[in-house]
Coordinates of C-alpha atoms and ligand atoms in Angstrom, one line a residue:
M1 CA 10.7 101.0 -122.9
S2 CA 10.3 97.3 -122.3
L3 CA 8.0 95.0 -124.0
A4 CA 7.6 92.7 -121.0
N5 CA 4.0 92.2 -119.9
R6 CA 2.6 94.1 -122.8
S7 CA -0.1 92.8 -125.3
L8 CA -0.3 93.1 -129.0
V9 CA -3.9 93.7 -130.1
T10 CA -3.4 96.1 -132.9
I11 CA -0.2 97.0 -134.8
D12 CA -0.3 100.4 -133.1
D13 CA 0.5 98.7 -129.8
L14 CA 4.1 98.6 -131.0
S15 CA 6.2 101.7 -131.9
N16 CA 8.4 101.5 -135.0
E17 CA 11.4 101.1 -132.7
E18 CA 9.8 98.2 -130.9
I19 CA 9.1 96.6 -134.2
E20 CA 12.7 97.0 -135.2
A21 CA 13.7 95.4 -131.9
V22 CA 11.5 92.4 -132.7
F23 CA 13.2 92.2 -136.1
S24 CA 16.7 92.3 -134.6
L25 CA 16.0 89.6 -132.1
A26 CA 14.3 87.5 -134.9
D27 CA 17.6 87.9 -136.9
E28 CA 19.6 86.7 -133.9
M29 CA 17.4 83.8 -133.2
S30 CA 17.1 82.6 -136.8
E31 CA 20.9 82.4 -137.0
A32 CA 20.9 80.0 -134.1
M33 CA 17.5 78.3 -134.0
D34 CA 18.8 75.3 -132.0
K35 CA 20.3 77.4 -129.3
Q36 CA 17.0 79.0 -128.1
S37 CA 15.6 76.1 -126.1
R38 CA 16.2 77.6 -122.7
V39 CA 14.8 81.1 -123.4
C40 CA 11.3 80.4 -122.3
Q41 CA 11.8 77.2 -120.3
G42 CA 8.9 76.6 -118.0
K43 CA 6.6 79.1 -119.7
L44 CA 3.2 78.1 -120.9
M45 CA 1.4 79.6 -123.9
A46 CA -2.3 79.2 -124.4
S47 CA -3.2 78.8 -128.1
L48 CA -6.9 79.6 -128.7
F49 CA -7.8 79.4 -132.3
F50 CA -11.5 79.7 -132.9
E51 CA -11.2 80.1 -136.6
P52 CA -9.3 77.9 -139.1
S53 CA -5.5 78.4 -139.2
T54 CA -2.5 76.6 -140.4
R55 CA 0.4 79.1 -140.6
T56 CA -0.4 81.3 -137.6
R57 CA -1.2 78.7 -135.1
L58 CA 1.5 76.2 -136.1
S59 CA 4.2 79.0 -136.2
F60 CA 3.2 80.2 -132.8
E61 CA 3.3 76.7 -131.4
A62 CA 6.6 76.0 -133.2
A63 CA 7.9 79.2 -131.7
I64 CA 7.1 78.5 -128.1
H65 CA 8.4 74.9 -128.5
R66 CA 11.7 76.1 -130.0
L67 CA 12.0 78.5 -127.0
G68 CA 11.7 75.6 -124.6
G69 CA 8.2 76.4 -123.5
N70 CA 4.9 74.4 -123.7
V71 CA 1.5 74.9 -125.2
I72 CA -2.1 74.3 -124.0
S73 CA -4.7 74.8 -126.7
A74 CA -8.3 75.0 -127.8
V75 CA -9.2 75.1 -131.4
D76 CA -12.9 74.8 -131.5
V77 CA -15.4 77.1 -129.7
G78 CA -17.8 74.1 -129.6
A79 CA -15.3 72.2 -127.4
T80 CA -15.0 75.1 -124.9
S81 CA -17.4 76.6 -122.4
L82 CA -18.0 79.5 -124.8
A83 CA -20.4 77.1 -126.4
K84 CA -22.3 77.0 -123.1
G85 CA -22.7 80.8 -123.1
E86 CA -19.6 81.7 -121.2
S87 CA -18.3 85.2 -121.8
I88 CA -15.0 85.9 -123.4
A89 CA -14.0 87.9 -120.3
D90 CA -14.6 84.9 -118.0
M91 CA -12.6 82.6 -120.4
A92 CA -9.8 85.1 -120.4
K93 CA -9.5 85.3 -116.6
V94 CA -9.4 81.6 -116.4
V95 CA -6.9 80.9 -119.2
G96 CA -4.8 83.8 -117.8
S97 CA -4.6 82.0 -114.5
Y98 CA -3.3 78.8 -116.3
A99 CA -0.9 80.3 -118.9
D100 CA 1.9 82.9 -119.0
I101 CA 0.8 84.3 -122.4
I102 CA -2.3 83.9 -124.6
V103 CA -2.5 83.8 -128.4
I104 CA -6.1 84.2 -129.6
R105 CA -7.9 84.1 -133.0
H106 CA -11.6 84.7 -132.9
P107 CA -14.2 85.7 -135.5
W108 CA -15.6 88.6 -133.4
E109 CA -13.9 91.9 -134.0
G110 CA -12.5 93.3 -130.8
A111 CA -12.4 89.9 -129.1
A112 CA -8.6 90.0 -128.6
K113 CA -9.0 93.4 -126.9
V114 CA -11.5 92.0 -124.5
V115 CA -9.1 89.0 -123.7
A116 CA -6.2 91.5 -123.2
D117 CA -8.4 93.6 -120.9
Y118 CA -9.3 90.6 -118.6
A119 CA -6.5 88.0 -118.9
G120 CA -3.8 89.6 -116.6
V121 CA -1.1 88.2 -118.9
P122 CA 0.2 89.3 -122.3
V123 CA -2.2 88.6 -125.1
I124 CA -1.4 88.4 -128.8
N125 CA -4.1 89.0 -131.4
A126 CA -3.8 86.3 -134.1
G127 CA -6.7 87.7 -136.0
D128 CA -10.0 89.1 -134.8
G129 CA -12.6 88.9 -137.6
S130 CA -11.8 91.4 -140.3
H131 CA -10.3 93.9 -137.9
E132 CA -6.5 93.3 -137.5
H133 CA -3.8 90.6 -137.7
P134 CA -0.7 92.4 -136.3
T135 CA 1.7 89.4 -136.3
Q136 CA 1.1 88.8 -140.0
T137 CA 2.1 92.4 -140.5
L138 CA 5.4 91.8 -138.6
C139 CA 6.1 88.9 -141.0
D140 CA 5.2 91.2 -144.0
L141 CA 7.3 94.1 -142.9
Y142 CA 10.3 91.8 -142.0
T143 CA 10.1 90.3 -145.5
L144 CA 9.9 93.8 -147.1
K145 CA 12.9 94.9 -145.1
K146 CA 14.9 91.8 -146.0
E147 CA 14.1 91.8 -149.7
R148 CA 14.0 95.6 -150.3
K149 CA 16.5 96.6 -147.6
T150 CA 14.3 99.5 -146.5
I151 CA 10.6 100.1 -146.2
K152 CA 10.9 103.9 -146.5
G153 CA 10.1 105.2 -150.0
L154 CA 8.7 102.0 -151.4
R155 CA 5.7 101.9 -153.7
I156 CA 3.3 99.1 -152.9
A157 CA 0.1 97.9 -154.5
L158 CA -2.5 96.2 -152.3
C159 CA -4.7 93.9 -154.3
G160 CA -7.8 91.8 -153.6
D161 CA -10.1 91.9 -150.6
L162 CA -9.3 95.2 -148.9
K163 CA -12.6 95.2 -147.1
Y164 CA -12.5 92.0 -145.1
G165 CA -8.8 91.3 -145.2
R166 CA -7.5 91.8 -141.7
T167 CA -3.9 91.4 -142.8
I168 CA -4.4 94.4 -145.1
H169 CA -5.7 96.6 -142.3
S170 CA -2.8 96.1 -140.0
L171 CA -0.3 96.3 -142.8
I172 CA -1.5 99.6 -144.2
Y173 CA -1.1 101.4 -140.9
A174 CA 2.4 100.0 -140.5
L175 CA 3.4 100.9 -144.1
A176 CA 2.2 104.5 -143.5
R177 CA 4.2 104.7 -140.2
F178 CA 7.3 103.3 -141.9
N179 CA 7.0 106.0 -144.5
V180 CA 6.5 104.0 -147.7
A181 CA 6.0 106.5 -150.5
R182 CA 2.8 105.4 -152.1
I183 CA 0.2 102.7 -151.6
Y184 CA -2.0 101.8 -154.6
F185 CA -5.4 100.2 -153.7
C186 CA -6.6 97.6 -156.3
P187 CA -9.6 96.0 -154.7
G188 CA -11.9 93.4 -156.1
R189 CA -15.4 94.8 -156.9
G190 CA -17.3 95.7 -153.8
L191 CA -14.2 95.0 -151.6
E192 CA -12.9 98.5 -151.2
M193 CA -11.0 99.7 -148.1
P194 CA -13.5 100.5 -145.3
S195 CA -14.1 104.1 -144.4
H196 CA -12.8 103.8 -140.9
V197 CA -9.4 102.6 -142.2
L198 CA -9.3 105.5 -144.7
R199 CA -10.1 108.0 -142.0
K200 CA -7.5 106.7 -139.6
L201 CA -4.9 106.8 -142.4
T202 CA -5.5 110.4 -143.3
Q203 CA -6.4 111.8 -139.9
E204 CA -3.8 110.1 -137.8
Y205 CA -1.0 109.1 -140.1
G206 CA -1.0 112.3 -142.2
G207 CA -0.6 111.8 -145.9
T208 CA -3.1 112.3 -148.6
L209 CA -5.7 110.0 -150.2
Y210 CA -6.6 110.4 -153.8
E211 CA -9.8 108.5 -154.5
H212 CA -10.8 107.4 -158.0
P213 CA -7.6 108.8 -159.6
V214 CA -7.1 109.0 -163.3
A215 CA -4.6 106.2 -163.3
K216 CA -3.4 103.5 -165.7
P217 CA -4.8 100.1 -164.7
L218 CA -2.3 98.0 -162.8
A219 CA -2.8 95.3 -165.4
L220 CA -5.5 94.4 -167.8
G221 CA -8.8 95.2 -166.1
Q222 CA -7.2 95.8 -162.7
R223 CA -8.3 99.3 -161.7
V224 CA -6.5 101.5 -159.2
D225 CA -9.3 102.6 -156.9
A226 CA -7.3 105.0 -154.7
I227 CA -3.7 106.1 -154.0
Y228 CA -2.4 107.0 -150.6
V229 CA 0.6 109.2 -150.6
T230 CA 2.5 109.4 -147.3
P231 CA 4.0 112.7 -146.1
S232 CA 7.5 111.4 -147.0
D233 CA 6.5 111.6 -150.7
S234 CA 6.1 115.3 -151.5
H235 CA 4.7 114.7 -155.0
Q236 CA 1.4 116.4 -155.5
L237 CA -0.8 114.1 -157.6
A238 CA -3.7 116.6 -157.2
L239 CA -1.9 119.2 -159.1
M240 CA -2.4 117.3 -162.3
P241 CA -5.9 116.0 -162.1
D242 CA -6.3 115.1 -165.7
I243 CA -3.0 113.6 -166.5
E244 CA -3.1 109.8 -166.3
I245 CA -1.0 108.7 -163.4
N246 CA 1.6 106.0 -164.1
I247 CA 1.6 103.2 -161.5
D248 CA 5.1 102.3 -160.8
I249 CA 5.9 99.4 -158.4
S250 CA 9.0 98.1 -160.3
E251 CA 11.1 98.5 -157.2
G252 CA 8.3 97.8 -154.8
A253 CA 5.8 95.1 -154.0
L254 CA 2.5 93.6 -155.1
Y255 CA 0.6 92.4 -152.0
V256 CA -2.3 90.2 -152.8
T257 CA -5.0 88.6 -150.7
R258 CA -7.7 86.1 -151.2
L259 CA -11.4 86.9 -151.1
Q260 CA -12.5 86.3 -147.4
K261 CA -15.5 84.2 -148.4
E262 CA -16.4 83.3 -144.9
R263 CA -16.9 86.9 -143.9
V264 CA -18.8 87.9 -147.0
K265 CA -21.1 85.0 -146.2
D266 CA -21.6 86.3 -142.7
T267 CA -22.9 89.7 -143.9
N268 CA -26.3 90.4 -145.5
Q269 CA -24.5 91.1 -148.7
G270 CA -24.4 87.4 -149.6
V271 CA -22.0 86.7 -152.4
V272 CA -19.5 89.0 -153.9
S273 CA -18.6 88.4 -157.6
T274 CA -15.0 87.4 -158.2
E275 CA -15.3 88.9 -161.7
G276 CA -12.4 91.4 -162.2
Y277 CA -10.7 90.1 -159.0
P278 CA -7.0 90.7 -159.3
V279 CA -5.0 87.7 -160.5
I280 CA -1.2 87.5 -160.4
S281 CA -0.1 85.2 -163.1
A282 CA 3.2 84.4 -165.0
D283 CA 1.8 86.5 -167.9
L284 CA 1.3 89.5 -165.8
L285 CA 4.8 89.3 -164.3
K286 CA 6.2 89.2 -167.8
G287 CA 5.5 92.9 -168.1
K288 CA 8.7 94.9 -167.9
E289 CA 7.1 97.2 -165.2
F290 CA 7.1 94.2 -162.9
K291 CA 10.7 93.1 -163.6
H292 CA 11.9 93.6 -160.1
T293 CA 8.5 93.7 -158.3
I294 CA 8.2 91.2 -155.4
V295 CA 5.0 89.3 -154.9
M296 CA 3.6 88.9 -151.4
H297 CA 0.6 87.1 -150.0
P298 CA -0.3 86.1 -146.4
L299 CA -1.7 82.8 -147.7
P300 CA -3.8 80.7 -148.0
R301 CA -4.5 81.5 -151.7
L302 CA -7.4 80.7 -153.9
D303 CA -7.2 81.6 -157.6
E304 CA -5.7 85.1 -157.2
L305 CA -2.1 83.8 -157.2
A306 CA -1.2 81.3 -159.9
C307 CA 1.0 78.3 -158.8
E308 CA 3.0 78.7 -162.0
I309 CA 4.9 81.7 -160.3
D310 CA 5.9 79.7 -157.2
A311 CA 9.4 79.1 -158.4
D312 CA 9.9 82.7 -159.6
S313 CA 12.5 84.5 -157.5
R314 CA 10.1 87.4 -157.1
S315 CA 7.6 85.3 -155.2
M316 CA 7.9 85.8 -151.5
Y317 CA 4.9 84.2 -149.9
F318 CA 6.5 81.0 -148.7
K319 CA 9.4 83.0 -147.3
Q320 CA 6.8 85.3 -145.5
A321 CA 5.3 82.2 -143.9
A322 CA 8.6 80.6 -142.9
R323 CA 9.7 83.9 -141.3
G324 CA 6.7 83.6 -139.0
V325 CA 8.6 81.3 -136.7
P326 CA 11.6 83.5 -135.7
I327 CA 9.4 86.6 -135.7
R328 CA 6.9 85.0 -133.3
M329 CA 9.8 83.5 -131.2
A330 CA 11.2 87.0 -130.8
L331 CA 7.8 88.5 -130.0
I332 CA 6.9 85.9 -127.4
A333 CA 10.4 86.1 -125.7
L334 CA 10.1 89.9 -125.5
L335 CA 6.5 90.0 -124.2
L336 CA 7.4 87.3 -121.6
G337 CA 10.3 89.4 -120.5
A338 CA 12.6 86.4 -121.3
K339 CA 14.7 88.6 -123.6
K340 CA 15.4 92.3 -123.4
M341 CA 16.4 94.6 -126.2
D342 CA 17.7 98.1 -126.3
I343 CA 14.8 100.0 -127.7
S344 CA 15.6 103.6 -128.7
K345 CA 13.1 106.4 -128.0
P346 CA 11.2 107.4 -131.1
E347 CA 12.6 110.5 -132.8
A348 CA 9.1 111.6 -133.6
P349 CA 5.8 109.7 -133.0
A350 CA 5.0 107.5 -136.0
A351 CA 1.3 108.4 -135.8
Q352 CA -0.4 111.4 -134.5
K353 CA -2.1 110.4 -131.2
I354 CA -5.3 112.3 -131.3
A355 CA -7.1 112.6 -127.9
Y356 CA -10.6 112.1 -129.3
P357 CA -13.5 112.7 -126.9
V358 CA -14.9 109.4 -125.7
Y359 CA -18.6 108.5 -125.7
K360 CA -19.5 105.8 -123.1
R361 CA -23.0 105.3 -121.7
D362 CA -24.9 102.3 -120.4
S363 CA -27.7 103.0 -122.8
G364 CA -28.0 104.7 -126.1
I365 CA -26.2 103.9 -129.3
R366 CA -24.6 100.4 -129.8
C367 CA -22.1 99.4 -132.5
S368 CA -23.9 98.4 -135.7
N369 CA -21.2 96.0 -136.9
P370 CA -22.8 92.5 -136.5
R371 CA -19.3 91.0 -135.9
C372 CA -18.4 93.4 -133.1
V373 CA -17.7 91.7 -129.8
S374 CA -19.4 94.5 -127.9
I375 CA -22.9 93.6 -129.2
Q376 CA -22.8 89.8 -128.8
E377 CA -25.4 88.5 -126.3
T378 CA -22.8 86.8 -124.0
E379 CA -20.7 90.0 -123.8
T380 CA -23.3 92.8 -123.4
K381 CA -23.6 91.9 -119.6
Y382 CA -20.3 93.5 -118.9
I383 CA -19.2 95.5 -122.0
K384 CA -20.5 99.0 -122.2
P385 CA -20.6 100.4 -125.7
E386 CA -17.7 102.9 -126.1
F387 CA -16.8 105.1 -129.0
K388 CA -14.3 107.8 -129.9
I389 CA -16.0 110.9 -131.4
V390 CA -13.8 111.2 -134.5
D391 CA -15.7 113.9 -136.3
L392 CA -18.5 116.4 -135.5
E393 CA -19.6 117.3 -139.0
P394 CA -21.1 114.9 -139.7
L395 CA -21.1 113.4 -136.2
T396 CA -19.0 110.2 -136.5
L397 CA -18.2 107.7 -133.9
R398 CA -15.6 104.9 -133.9
C399 CA -16.2 101.8 -131.8
I400 CA -13.3 101.2 -129.6
Y401 CA -13.6 97.4 -130.1
C402 CA -14.0 96.8 -133.8
E403 CA -13.2 100.4 -135.0
H404 CA -16.2 100.5 -137.3
E405 CA -17.8 103.9 -137.7
A406 CA -21.3 105.0 -137.0
K407 CA -23.0 108.2 -138.1
P408 CA -25.8 108.6 -135.6
Q409 CA -28.6 111.0 -136.4
Y410 CA -30.1 112.1 -133.1
I411 CA -28.6 113.6 -130.0
A412 CA -29.5 115.2 -126.7
S413 CA -27.8 116.8 -123.7
S414 CA -27.8 115.4 -120.2
D415 CA -27.2 118.8 -118.9
W416 CA -30.0 120.9 -120.2
H417 CA -33.0 119.0 -119.1
Q418 CA -31.8 118.8 -115.5
G419 CA -33.8 115.7 -114.8
L420 CA -37.1 117.2 -115.8
L421 CA -38.9 114.9 -118.1
A422 CA -40.9 117.8 -119.7
S423 CA -37.7 119.4 -120.8
K424 CA -35.9 116.4 -122.3
K425 CA -35.4 117.3 -125.9
Y426 CA -33.6 115.6 -128.7
H427 CA -32.1 117.2 -131.7
S428 CA -30.8 116.3 -135.1
A429 CA -27.1 115.4 -135.1
D430 CA -26.6 117.7 -138.1
S431 CA -27.8 120.8 -136.1
H432 CA -25.3 123.2 -134.6
L433 CA -26.0 121.7 -131.1
T434 CA -23.7 118.8 -131.9
R435 CA -20.8 121.2 -131.6
K436 CA -22.3 123.0 -128.7
I437 CA -23.1 120.2 -126.3
K438 CA -20.0 119.2 -124.2
P439 CA -18.9 115.7 -125.0
Q440 CA -19.4 114.6 -121.4
N441 CA -23.1 115.7 -121.6
L442 CA -23.8 114.2 -125.0
I443 CA -26.4 111.5 -125.3
I444 CA -26.5 109.8 -128.7
F445 CA -29.4 107.7 -130.0
D446 CA -29.5 104.9 -132.6
S447 CA -32.8 106.3 -133.9
E448 CA -35.6 108.8 -133.3
S449 CA -37.9 106.1 -131.9
E450 CA -35.2 105.2 -129.3
A451 CA -35.0 108.9 -128.3
Q452 CA -38.8 109.0 -127.9
A453 CA -38.9 105.6 -126.1
R454 CA -36.5 107.1 -123.5
G455 CA -38.8 110.0 -122.9
F456 CA -37.3 112.7 -125.1
K457 CA -39.4 115.0 -127.3
P458 CA -38.3 116.6 -130.6
S459 CA -36.8 120.1 -130.2
S460 CA -37.1 122.7 -132.9
Y461 CA -33.8 121.3 -134.2
A462 CA -34.9 117.7 -134.5
T463 CA -35.5 117.8 -138.2
R464 CA -32.6 116.6 -140.3
K465 CA -31.3 118.9 -143.0
G466 CA -32.9 118.2 -146.3
E467 CA -36.0 116.6 -144.8
Ligands
LIG1 C1 -4.6 85.3 -143.1 C2 -5.7 85.4 -142.0 O1 -6.0 84.5 -141.3 O2 -6.2 86.5 -141.9 N1 -3.9 84.1 -143.0 C3 -2.8 84.1 -142.2 O3 -2.8 84.3 -141.1 N2 -1.6 83.9 -142.8 C4 -5.1 85.6 -144.5 C5 -6.3 84.8 -145.0 O4 -6.9 84.0 -144.3 O5 -6.7 85.1 -146.1

C-alpha cells in the first residue's frame, strides 16, 4: 500500500502499519533535519486555518519549509470568499488547483471530509470542530511509543473535556487499535465522552465498556466515569461488580485536555462549570501511584495543568509539540509521494469494518448537530444528508460527516405505497416495521409533522411505545 495521493481526515484513514511507517520516516528525518530540503522541492502546501492555532499550523508550515516546499495560506474566514457565501466545496476545488496538498482546520464538523471529497489533491484534517484531530494523535502515539517503548498493554487515563476535545476522539480510536489495555475516562462535569464515540469503540473496536464503575477516584475528587477494556486485556471487571477497582496508571499515562470553552459557548448549553475539573499539580504527582506516570497534553493549557510540573521529567507536553514537526514532515512527504516506505500488510484488521446500511435521501431527516457541515446554509445546495444505520433497536443513525447520532422516531417505506398518496403511511420507528422495511426503501422523518407535511398518514403502528 502506498500513502501517495491519500487524505487523512480521520485517524481510521491510516492502518496501524501505515502509522508505524510515518513514525519510522519521522525517526529518519529527525536524525537529519538539515538534509531534507530537497524532498518536496517545488511542492506547494495550502494552509487553511479558520480557527486559532499555534502548534498545528506552525509545525505544518515548518514541516513543508524543511522539506524544501512552499506555503500559501489563509487564516481567517473573513478574509476569504467563504465570507461572501462561497461553499467549502468550491473553495476546495479552487485551492486544489493551486496547491499540491491542503491542510485545513475549520470549526464545522465534517468540513475536512468535504474538502477531501472535492479538492482532487491530498487533504489533511488539522481539526474539524470537536470531531477529530488525527495529526495530533500521531504526535501523541509517537510520544507514547518513544517514552513507553510500546503502546500495547498500557493503561491510560483521559482527563478533562472528553465531549468537545477532538484530540481525545482521534486518540481513543487509535489507542483501542494499538491494543492498550485499559482506558480510564475522567471527564469534567457534563463533559463525558459522546455516545457516538462510545458506540464506535464497542461496536467496531471490540472491547468492553464499564460505565459508572465502582472505582477509586483517580485523585481527590477526580471520579472515573467509565473504563474501556480492550480485547487484549482479558481481565473481567464485570465479574466483581462490588469490589472497588484500583486505578493503576503507574506505568502508563495521564492525558489531560483543556475545557474547549469556544465550543461550549457555541451550544445552547451555555457555560459548563469547571468545578471538579481535573487538575494535574505537583501535589498530585507526589502520589506514589504516579511515580512513573507520564503526563501528556495537546496544549494549549488553561488551569488543568500546573506550570510547576513543567520541569518534571514525567511531563511530556512540550516534547509532544516538538515532535509535531518531524511527524508532519513524514506525513506530508508520504502523501505527496515524495517518499515511499515499505508498509507491511496488516496481520489482522485493527478495527472491524462493519458494512452498515446507508441512508441517503434528498429530503427527510437532517443531521441535528448545529456544527455539522452538512446542515450549513452554504453547503446544503450540494450536500445530501447521509447516514449509516448503526442500530435498529432503537433506530440509530450516524451522520457520515460529523458522526453524531440521531434516534429518529418516524419511518415509512417507499415500496409499499407504490406512489399512491392514499396509501402513504408512516409508522413509529420503535415498531417491528423498522426491521422489516428494506434499508433501500426506508424513509426516515425528523418528526411526525414532517411525515404529515409530506403527505403521509399515521398507520396503526404510528404510536410510539409507552404513549
Ligand atoms: C488542540 C486542538 O486544536 O484541538 N490543540 C492542538 O492542536 N495542539 C487542543 C486544544 O485546542 O485544546
